[in-house]
Amino acid sequence: MERKVKNMEAIFFPRTVALVGASDNSKKLGFDVLNSLKNGEYKGKIFPINPRKREIMGLKAYPSLRQTPEAIDLAVIVVPASMVLEVIRECVEVKVRGVVLISGGFKEIENDLGAQLQSEIANLADGAGIPVIGPNTFGILNRKIGLNASFSLELSGVKGGNVGLLTQSGGMAHIITYLSMSSNLGLGKIMGLGNRCNIDFPQAISYLMEDADTKVIGVYLEGIDNPRLLIDVAKKHRGRKPIVIYKSGQSKRSEKAALSHTGSLAGRHEIYVGGFCQAGMLWVDSTEELIDTLKVLNFLPLPQDGTAVIVSGQGGPAITSSDVCEKMGLTLAPFNPSTQDMINGVLPPLTMRSNPLDLGPSWNNVESLKSILRIVLEDRYISAVLLIIVYGPANRHFIRELSGLLMEWKTRKPVVSCFSYPSEKWAKDIEDLEDACALVNYPTPERAARAISNLWKYQKIKMGVLSH
Amino acid sequence: MERKVKNMEAIFFPRTVALVGASDNSKKLGFDVLNSLKNGEYKGKIFPINPRKREIMGLKAYPSLRQTPEAIDLAVIVVPASMVLEVIRECVEVKVRGVVLISGGFKEIENDLGAQLQSEIANLADGAGIPVIGPNTFGILNRKIGLNASFSLELSGVKGGNVGLLTQSGGMAHIITYLSMSSNLGLGKIMGLGNRCNIDFPQAISYLMEDADTKVIGVYLEGIDNPRLLIDVAKKHRGRKPIVIYKSGQSKRSEKAALSHTGSLAGRHEIYVGGFCQAGMLWVDSTEELIDTLKVLNFLPLPQDGTAVIVSGQGGPAITSSDVCEKMGLTLAPFNPSTQDMINGVLPPLTMRSNPLDLGPSWNNVESLKSILRIVLEDRYISAVLLIIVYGPANRHFIRELSGLLMEWKTRKPVVSCFSYPSEKWAKDIEDLEDACALVNYPTPERAARAISNLWKYQKIKMGVLSH
């Protein structure tokens, strides 16, 4: 692995962090970043750098990186663009191990000076093996150690977990992180790659592939200069960890916007789709599908093959989710005869005893539901279960009553659910089951169906039977 | 209008309700329905009917419909299928004005007896001009008067409003209602049409078209016997009130499931799509799109034409939403020269001053944002605004600071937003603006873009320029 990629470890697990441009003026970025560093749960040492201050937010300040009492693992830089090159020279001189460069005003601006400055920084950093995340980024987080090296303290509110998130847009990183708070997705490392000075998507993915805390990688991308390199990295690691990719800039107008946003040509959309999919990346089409897919990959085992069953308390949601499964290539096969016999032994003829299965009048009978669930979990010709239960007075304890069975099977067969409920009724029970990796829940039947279909898609990528 | 359709008024605004099959056994449906009637906010009189009880839940019970002290507007029936015909005969005899038939065991079961029984009921009721909603339904609600004639008391928790919801599936009605609670969609009348004895989609839509409290009609449908009739009704009312339709049962397997679910052939999906769209119904593809679209139509004025602007604090979400707008036929045209000049006067060159517009470094400057917003609202060549703001410490008061401007323009130009925020931060401010019909908010940029695109689609239906 390249030295600078290996050194990214210093960015995510620093023992010491210096903030160049720290400020006690709440209107400055240097204030917000220090606030995030200090008031997250980070336990390492923080050194504010500001030549005009002796103390900021109760921390002793230092005039420059040369004066800090300890070696610096991570330097976070928020000074104006014109001063950055000098700071990077200092970083090289004092052997800073990694840099997060938040400052803007480089390749994304509409004249050549910014691009030139950025390229000089890259050359300096490359020479010293220093990874530089940014410039023009909101920063990075590592929830594992409570590190928030970004200008948004609020991002520290997201639950920690094993999803690594790489984005080319700070706005999208914020939206994804805020939504993850309510959808119970566990995020571990969050990276705003910004203008990608010397750490671009290929390097960041290489790092996360080796990172023990990262199980699934989510990518939001607008355009990159060298898609070939990304495709090569994805191919090299194909099937090791899922890479879920959401690429925007699909239309001409948005492509133009992407160019001015992060200084990269979005490029012909079709070329990206083809190349990325062939390299084994899992393609998704929206912010919501990105989060939903990361969640199912993060929490559940992969299905053995593409045969799923839908077990639903009601007919309607069984049908809507069935539509999505079939559209996305997940097979809802008829039950084999012995399974069908067992099901017929549990459910009266009034119900829809085929696949999708509708409990009909038995929707409020927890023993029937448990029996059916056990039958399909034990059937080796069924490799994934989509369970739909709609809250009513008669089934208000169902989630708790099913939890033993779900816990028992959690490592063997994926169970995705749409448990639909008013206000907070089932929220806690569901969160407990998700945290235990016993199921993943979605608010609509279609989103649950899409998630389980994408889980199967990734299994196909892993088995090498899906190239797009 | 047909007499039975006119008489649906008695179902939704009854002064007296009888519950045939009321029970004090909490395991029976007759208990749950009485619970919903009694513990919603309904102020009319409730008469439990049960020959073996003198009192149920503190209400005086009566042996049959013949013995109630007052004429009955609405009879809700939950007795077993075999007893229903006799109860309907009583309804005719004592001149009940409308019926909600919750009991199952009719056309949806796998033998002909059920279908035959249902047809006898329909003939009797038709002869007397009595509308019968059901059988095989969870019931109906009218939030306007707090009436909950269903077996789920929880449904009373949804905020009242001007959306009428018709579904063929109780499960889907529950899911949509539960989701409406968190998405702030105002539901007025909710109908589970079930097996559609003598009130089918065409009749229910005809009723809601005349209903003063209903502004928008949402339809979830699996399959109907006579699509022609529905198409004719939709055509007749084309452009009067939006009809948003979500039809499931698109694949062979789910079509079969739909048949056994409510006893109707789903029919060739393509035929439905074509016919419904040509009749001016707005086609949507998921539960979520149904709710999102109903919400925007319920709260916002229609755009004059198909030119929209995206104003965003960040580039990423501007690009993802731009993709969706262009895919769905909403034009993001360049600004006209005078507008562009004004925008250039507000924003520094570093930002993306085209459409989509990215505030760039000005994202945290509320005066710039207000100026831009005013410029695009006042530009008569822009007919819809998509506003994207991502929460940060520097903009935490923005929603409140923008509210005056949004209130000022609310009846003239639709503003859809994606205000993204951690936990509850902006929730209350947004709800206030939505309740005032000043904007409609969505959790992701793509969903906001889809909603504003569908608002334009409905305007095209109204203007007669969109046939599919």
Tab-separated table of N, CA and C in Angstrom, chain A residues 295-405:
chain	number	residue	atom	x	y	z
A	295	LYS	N	-27.328	0.004	5.233
A	295	LYS	CA	-27.847	-0.540	6.491
A	295	LYS	C	-28.025	-2.058	6.412
A	296	VAL	N	-28.622	-2.534	5.351
A	296	VAL	CA	-28.866	-3.974	5.262
A	296	VAL	C	-27.536	-4.724	5.146
A	297	LEU	N	-26.571	-4.152	4.422
A	297	LEU	CA	-25.265	-4.799	4.272
A	297	LEU	C	-24.483	-4.760	5.578
A	298	ASN	N	-24.706	-3.739	6.353
A	298	ASN	CA	-23.981	-3.583	7.616
A	298	ASN	C	-24.475	-4.572	8.679
A	299	PHE	N	-25.771	-4.851	8.684
A	299	PHE	CA	-26.333	-5.615	9.806
A	299	PHE	C	-26.614	-7.098	9.522
A	300	LEU	N	-26.846	-7.445	8.257
A	300	LEU	CA	-27.361	-8.797	8.001
A	300	LEU	C	-26.399	-9.693	7.228
A	301	PRO	N	-26.526	-11.018	7.426
A	301	PRO	CA	-25.746	-11.960	6.623
A	301	PRO	C	-26.284	-11.965	5.185
A	302	LEU	N	-25.465	-12.442	4.238
A	302	LEU	CA	-25.917	-12.484	2.841
A	302	LEU	C	-26.796	-13.713	2.617
A	303	PRO	N	-27.772	-13.593	1.719
A	303	PRO	CA	-28.590	-14.769	1.384
A	303	PRO	C	-27.769	-15.755	0.554
A	304	GLN	N	-28.034	-17.050	0.714
A	304	GLN	CA	-27.298	-18.068	-0.031
A	304	GLN	C	-27.592	-17.989	-1.516
A	305	ASP	N	-28.836	-17.770	-1.854
A	305	ASP	CA	-29.185	-17.585	-3.259
A	305	ASP	C	-30.334	-16.597	-3.363
A	306	GLY	N	-30.940	-16.522	-4.533
A	306	GLY	CA	-31.901	-15.450	-4.783
A	306	GLY	C	-33.352	-15.816	-4.552
A	307	THR	N	-33.605	-16.753	-3.637
A	307	THR	CA	-34.994	-17.127	-3.372
A	307	THR	C	-35.439	-16.529	-2.057
A	308	ALA	N	-36.466	-15.717	-2.119
A	308	ALA	CA	-36.943	-15.053	-0.907
A	308	ALA	C	-38.405	-15.385	-0.679
A	309	VAL	N	-38.828	-15.175	0.557
A	309	VAL	CA	-40.243	-15.319	0.863
A	309	VAL	C	-40.729	-14.028	1.507
A	310	ILE	N	-41.948	-13.642	1.183
A	310	ILE	CA	-42.577	-12.515	1.854
A	310	ILE	C	-43.649	-13.064	2.780
A	311	VAL	N	-43.524	-12.754	4.066
A	311	VAL	CA	-44.537	-13.138	5.050
A	311	VAL	C	-45.166	-11.847	5.559
A	312	SER	N	-46.456	-11.701	5.336
A	312	SER	CA	-47.095	-10.438	5.671
A	312	SER	C	-48.403	-10.661	6.414
A	313	GLY	N	-48.700	-9.760	7.312
A	313	GLY	CA	-49.976	-9.819	8.013
A	313	GLY	C	-51.137	-9.397	7.126
A	314	GLN	N	-50.822	-8.633	6.076
A	314	GLN	CA	-51.873	-8.129	5.198
A	314	GLN	C	-51.497	-8.318	3.736
A	315	GLY	N	-52.502	-8.363	2.885
A	315	GLY	CA	-52.266	-8.603	1.466
A	315	GLY	C	-51.616	-7.441	0.736
A	316	GLY	N	-52.098	-6.224	0.981
A	316	GLY	CA	-51.622	-5.060	0.230
A	316	GLY	C	-50.117	-4.892	0.249
A	317	PRO	N	-49.514	-4.773	1.440
A	317	PRO	CA	-48.055	-4.596	1.472
A	317	PRO	C	-47.291	-5.810	0.929
A	318	ALA	N	-47.911	-7.009	0.995
A	318	ALA	CA	-47.273	-8.186	0.394
A	318	ALA	C	-47.169	-7.996	-1.110
A	319	ILE	N	-48.190	-7.392	-1.689
A	319	ILE	CA	-48.215	-7.207	-3.142
A	319	ILE	C	-47.261	-6.086	-3.577
A	320	THR	N	-47.264	-4.975	-2.853
A	320	THR	CA	-46.373	-3.873	-3.253
A	320	THR	C	-44.906	-4.292	-3.139
A	321	SER	N	-44.572	-5.043	-2.087
A	321	SER	CA	-43.172	-5.447	-1.940
A	321	SER	C	-42.819	-6.533	-2.952
A	322	SER	N	-43.770	-7.355	-3.273
A	322	SER	CA	-43.563	-8.391	-4.273
A	322	SER	C	-43.233	-7.770	-5.635
A	323	ASP	N	-43.930	-6.699	-5.985
A	323	ASP	CA	-43.625	-5.964	-7.219
A	323	ASP	C	-42.154	-5.563	-7.279
A	324	VAL	N	-41.663	-4.997	-6.163
A	324	VAL	CA	-40.285	-4.502	-6.138
A	324	VAL	C	-39.286	-5.658	-6.235
A	325	CYS	N	-39.525	-6.720	-5.485
A	325	CYS	CA	-38.606	-7.871	-5.521
A	325	CYS	C	-38.467	-8.399	-6.947
A	326	GLU	N	-39.593	-8.586	-7.593
A	326	GLU	CA	-39.528	-9.174	-8.938
A	326	GLU	C	-38.835	-8.231	-9.916
A	327	LYS	N	-39.107	-6.933	-9.767
A	327	LYS	CA	-38.466	-5.951	-10.648
A	327	LYS	C	-36.942	-5.974	-10.458
A	328	MET	N	-36.506	-6.244	-9.205
A	328	MET	CA	-35.074	-6.174	-8.908
A	328	MET	C	-34.381	-7.529	-8.967
A	329	GLY	N	-35.084	-8.555	-9.427
A	329	GLY	CA	-34.418	-9.831	-9.666
A	329	GLY	C	-34.350	-10.793	-8.492
A	330	LEU	N	-35.189	-10.559	-7.497
A	330	LEU	CA	-35.243	-11.506	-6.385
A	330	LEU	C	-36.449	-12.414	-6.628
A	331	THR	N	-36.203	-13.731	-6.581
A	331	THR	CA	-37.265	-14.660	-6.944
A	331	THR	C	-38.165	-15.013	-5.765
A	332	LEU	N	-39.472	-14.843	-5.962
A	332	LEU	CA	-40.425	-15.317	-4.954
A	332	LEU	C	-40.997	-16.633	-5.486
A	333	ALA	N	-40.256	-17.714	-5.240
A	333	ALA	CA	-40.650	-18.999	-5.819
A	333	ALA	C	-41.783	-19.623	-5.010
A	334	PRO	N	-42.571	-20.505	-5.641
A	334	PRO	CA	-43.580	-21.260	-4.875
A	334	PRO	C	-42.865	-22.091	-3.809
A	335	PHE	N	-43.549	-22.401	-2.725
A	335	PHE	CA	-42.959	-23.246	-1.681
A	335	PHE	C	-42.796	-24.663	-2.218
A	336	ASN	N	-41.765	-25.366	-1.713
A	336	ASN	CA	-41.696	-26.772	-2.095
A	336	ASN	C	-42.787	-27.528	-1.327
A	337	PRO	N	-43.180	-28.722	-1.841
A	337	PRO	CA	-44.380	-29.392	-1.308
A	337	PRO	C	-44.380	-29.611	0.209
A	338	SER	N	-43.239	-29.994	0.784
A	338	SER	CA	-43.273	-30.278	2.228
A	338	SER	C	-43.465	-28.991	3.020
A	339	THR	N	-42.828	-27.897	2.574
A	339	THR	CA	-43.027	-26.612	3.235
A	339	THR	C	-44.488	-26.176	3.095
A	340	GLN	N	-45.031	-26.340	1.886
A	340	GLN	CA	-46.420	-25.955	1.651
A	340	GLN	C	-47.355	-26.738	2.583
A	341	ASP	N	-47.069	-28.034	2.752
A	341	ASP	CA	-47.898	-28.850	3.657
A	341	ASP	C	-47.853	-28.292	5.076
A	342	MET	N	-46.654	-27.984	5.525
A	342	MET	CA	-46.529	-27.465	6.895
A	342	MET	C	-47.285	-26.146	7.037
A	343	ILE	N	-47.158	-25.281	6.037
A	343	ILE	CA	-47.857	-23.987	6.084
A	343	ILE	C	-49.369	-24.210	6.099
A	344	ASN	N	-49.830	-25.131	5.265
A	344	ASN	CA	-51.265	-25.419	5.242
A	344	ASN	C	-51.758	-25.960	6.584
A	345	GLY	N	-50.837	-26.606	7.305
A	345	GLY	CA	-51.197	-27.112	8.628
A	345	GLY	C	-51.361	-25.990	9.650
A	346	VAL	N	-50.756	-24.855	9.389
A	346	VAL	CA	-50.817	-23.737	10.338
A	346	VAL	C	-51.943	-22.758	9.983
A	347	LEU	N	-52.047	-22.453	8.688
A	347	LEU	CA	-52.992	-21.414	8.273
A	347	LEU	C	-54.274	-22.006	7.709
A	348	PRO	N	-55.413	-21.399	8.026
A	348	PRO	CA	-56.684	-21.841	7.451
A	348	PRO	C	-56.734	-21.486	5.967
A	349	PRO	N	-57.606	-22.153	5.208
A	349	PRO	CA	-57.669	-21.942	3.756
A	349	PRO	C	-58.011	-20.503	3.356
A	350	LEU	N	-58.616	-19.736	4.242
A	350	LEU	CA	-59.009	-18.372	3.895
A	350	LEU	C	-57.818	-17.480	3.573
A	351	THR	N	-56.639	-17.843	4.038
A	351	THR	CA	-55.477	-16.986	3.882
A	351	THR	C	-54.767	-17.253	2.557
A	352	MET	N	-53.828	-16.365	2.213
A	352	MET	CA	-53.047	-16.509	0.981
A	352	MET	C	-51.794	-17.295	1.376
A	353	ARG	N	-51.835	-18.629	1.147
A	353	ARG	CA	-50.771	-19.474	1.680
A	353	ARG	C	-49.618	-19.680	0.712
A	354	SER	N	-49.621	-18.915	-0.369
A	354	SER	CA	-48.535	-19.013	-1.341
A	354	SER	C	-47.469	-17.972	-1.016
A	355	ASN	N	-46.572	-17.726	-1.939
A	355	ASN	CA	-45.501	-16.735	-1.766
A	355	ASN	C	-45.725	-15.614	-2.770
A	356	PRO	N	-46.025	-14.377	-2.388
A	356	PRO	CA	-46.061	-13.838	-1.032
A	356	PRO	C	-47.188	-14.430	-0.189
A	357	LEU	N	-46.886	-14.569	1.099
A	357	LEU	CA	-47.824	-15.178	2.026
A	357	LEU	C	-48.532	-14.093	2.840
A	358	ASP	N	-49.854	-14.214	2.907
A	358	ASP	CA	-50.667	-13.237	3.634
A	358	ASP	C	-51.385	-13.984	4.752
A	359	LEU	N	-51.131	-13.604	5.992
A	359	LEU	CA	-51.712	-14.329	7.124
A	359	LEU	C	-53.231	-14.186	7.195
A	360	GLY	N	-53.752	-13.178	6.523
A	360	GLY	CA	-55.206	-12.991	6.504
A	360	GLY	C	-55.758	-12.896	7.913
A	361	PRO	N	-56.847	-13.630	8.198
A	361	PRO	CA	-57.461	-13.530	9.521
A	361	PRO	C	-56.514	-13.960	10.658
A	362	SER	N	-55.412	-14.625	10.318
A	362	SER	CA	-54.464	-15.037	11.363
A	362	SER	C	-53.443	-13.953	11.688
A	363	TRP	N	-53.625	-12.756	11.133
A	363	TRP	CA	-52.628	-11.695	11.328
A	363	TRP	C	-52.397	-11.381	12.803
A	364	ASN	N	-53.409	-11.613	13.628
A	364	ASN	CA	-53.274	-11.270	15.045
A	364	ASN	C	-52.982	-12.486	15.918
A	365	ASN	N	-52.580	-13.606	15.268
A	365	ASN	CA	-52.284	-14.827	16.020
A	365	ASN	C	-50.768	-15.038	16.055
A	366	VAL	N	-50.160	-14.711	17.188
A	366	VAL	CA	-48.695	-14.732	17.241
A	366	VAL	C	-48.129	-16.138	17.111
A	367	GLU	N	-48.884	-17.141	17.563
A	367	GLU	CA	-48.388	-18.515	17.450
A	367	GLU	C	-48.332	-18.943	15.976
A	368	SER	N	-49.360	-18.590	15.224
A	368	SER	CA	-49.342	-18.889	13.777
A	368	SER	C	-48.156	-18.203	13.113
A	369	LEU	N	-47.988	-16.934	13.438
A	369	LEU	CA	-46.901	-16.179	12.813
A	369	LEU	C	-45.541	-16.797	13.149
A	370	LYS	N	-45.367	-17.180	14.420
A	370	LYS	CA	-44.096	-17.794	14.819
A	370	LYS	C	-43.880	-19.125	14.096
A	371	SER	N	-44.945	-19.903	13.978
A	371	SER	CA	-44.824	-21.185	13.280
A	371	SER	C	-44.416	-20.964	11.822
A	372	ILE	N	-45.098	-20.049	11.163
A	372	ILE	CA	-44.789	-19.769	9.754
A	372	ILE	C	-43.344	-19.297	9.611
A	373	LEU	N	-42.959	-18.396	10.499
A	373	LEU	CA	-41.613	-17.842	10.432
A	373	LEU	C	-40.571	-18.950	10.623
A	374	ARG	N	-40.830	-19.849	11.561
A	374	ARG	CA	-39.899	-20.946	11.799
A	374	ARG	C	-39.830	-21.881	10.582
A	375	ILE	N	-40.975	-22.148	9.994
A	375	ILE	CA	-41.007	-23.028	8.811
A	375	ILE	C	-40.151	-22.440	7.674
A	376	VAL	N	-40.301	-21.154	7.416
A	376	VAL	CA	-39.542	-20.582	6.290
A	376	VAL	C	-38.064	-20.392	6.638
A	377	LEU	N	-37.772	-20.147	7.912
A	377	LEU	CA	-36.362	-20.022	8.296
A	377	LEU	C	-35.661	-21.375	8.183
A	378	GLU	N	-36.382	-22.431	8.497
A	378	GLU	CA	-35.777	-23.770	8.462
A	378	GLU	C	-35.732	-24.368	7.056
A	379	ASP	N	-36.467	-23.785	6.129
A	379	ASP	CA	-36.499	-24.307	4.758
A	379	ASP	C	-35.217	-23.908	4.027
A	380	ARG	N	-34.409	-24.903	3.646
A	380	ARG	CA	-33.127	-24.542	3.030
A	380	ARG	C	-33.283	-24.044	1.598
A	381	TYR	N	-34.483	-24.116	1.059
A	381	TYR	CA	-34.698	-23.558	-0.283
A	381	TYR	C	-35.146	-22.092	-0.243
A	382	ILE	N	-35.217	-21.559	0.960
A	382	ILE	CA	-35.545	-20.136	1.099
A	382	ILE	C	-34.336	-19.453	1.725
A	383	SER	N	-33.832	-18.406	1.075
A	383	SER	CA	-32.589	-17.840	1.607
A	383	SER	C	-32.731	-16.437	2.186
A	384	ALA	N	-33.909	-15.852	2.085
A	384	ALA	CA	-34.103	-14.519	2.662
A	384	ALA	C	-35.579	-14.329	2.999
A	385	VAL	N	-35.827	-13.578	4.066
A	385	VAL	CA	-37.203	-13.393	4.528
A	385	VAL	C	-37.526	-11.899	4.605
A	386	LEU	N	-38.667	-11.546	4.040
A	386	LEU	CA	-39.187	-10.184	4.171
A	386	LEU	C	-40.462	-10.271	4.999
A	387	LEU	N	-40.424	-9.643	6.171
A	387	LEU	CA	-41.513	-9.786	7.135
A	387	LEU	C	-42.234	-8.448	7.282
A	388	ILE	N	-43.548	-8.468	7.087
A	388	ILE	CA	-44.322	-7.221	7.145
A	388	ILE	C	-45.409	-7.325	8.216
A	389	ILE	N	-45.315	-6.461	9.213
A	389	ILE	CA	-46.323	-6.469	10.275
A	389	ILE	C	-46.793	-5.041	10.519
A	390	VAL	N	-48.092	-4.868	10.499
A	390	VAL	CA	-48.684	-3.553	10.700
A	390	VAL	C	-49.321	-3.521	12.091
A	391	TYR	N	-48.966	-2.531	12.844
A	391	TYR	CA	-49.397	-2.404	14.228
A	391	TYR	C	-50.922	-2.330	14.383
A	392	GLY	N	-51.418	-3.050	15.350
A	392	GLY	CA	-52.820	-2.967	15.736
A	392	GLY	C	-52.910	-3.317	17.207
A	393	PRO	N	-54.032	-3.047	17.846
A	393	PRO	CA	-54.134	-3.353	19.270
A	393	PRO	C	-53.856	-4.841	19.529
A	394	ALA	N	-54.261	-5.683	18.580
A	394	ALA	CA	-54.176	-7.125	18.810
A	394	ALA	C	-52.767	-7.689	18.644
A	395	ASN	N	-51.856	-6.916	18.080
A	395	ASN	CA	-50.498	-7.465	17.902
A	395	ASN	C	-49.428	-6.579	18.526
A	396	ARG	N	-49.826	-5.783	19.504
A	396	ARG	CA	-48.892	-4.774	20.007
A	396	ARG	C	-47.637	-5.341	20.657
A	397	HIS	N	-47.673	-6.627	21.080
A	397	HIS	CA	-46.472	-7.211	21.696
A	397	HIS	C	-45.685	-8.110	20.732
A	398	PHE	N	-46.088	-8.144	19.465
A	398	PHE	CA	-45.514	-9.101	18.516
A	398	PHE	C	-44.000	-9.007	18.376
A	399	ILE	N	-43.478	-7.800	18.285
A	399	ILE	CA	-42.043	-7.667	17.999
A	399	ILE	C	-41.247	-8.335	19.120
A	400	ARG	N	-41.663	-8.069	20.348
A	400	ARG	CA	-40.963	-8.697	21.469
A	400	ARG	C	-41.148	-10.219	21.456
A	401	GLU	N	-42.354	-10.648	21.071
A	401	GLU	CA	-42.622	-12.088	21.070
A	401	GLU	C	-41.868	-12.826	19.964
A	402	LEU	N	-41.512	-12.103	18.912
A	402	LEU	CA	-40.766	-12.742	17.818
A	402	LEU	C	-39.256	-12.687	18.035
A	403	SER	N	-38.828	-11.891	19.013
A	403	SER	CA	-37.401	-11.575	19.065
A	403	SER	C	-36.522	-12.795	19.348
A	404	GLY	N	-36.999	-13.725	20.153
A	404	GLY	CA	-36.211	-14.916	20.440
A	404	GLY	C	-35.885	-15.679	19.161
A	405	LEU	N	-36.901	-15.896	18.354
A	405	LEU	CA	-36.741	-16.622	17.102
A	405	LEU	C	-35.801	-15.878	16.152
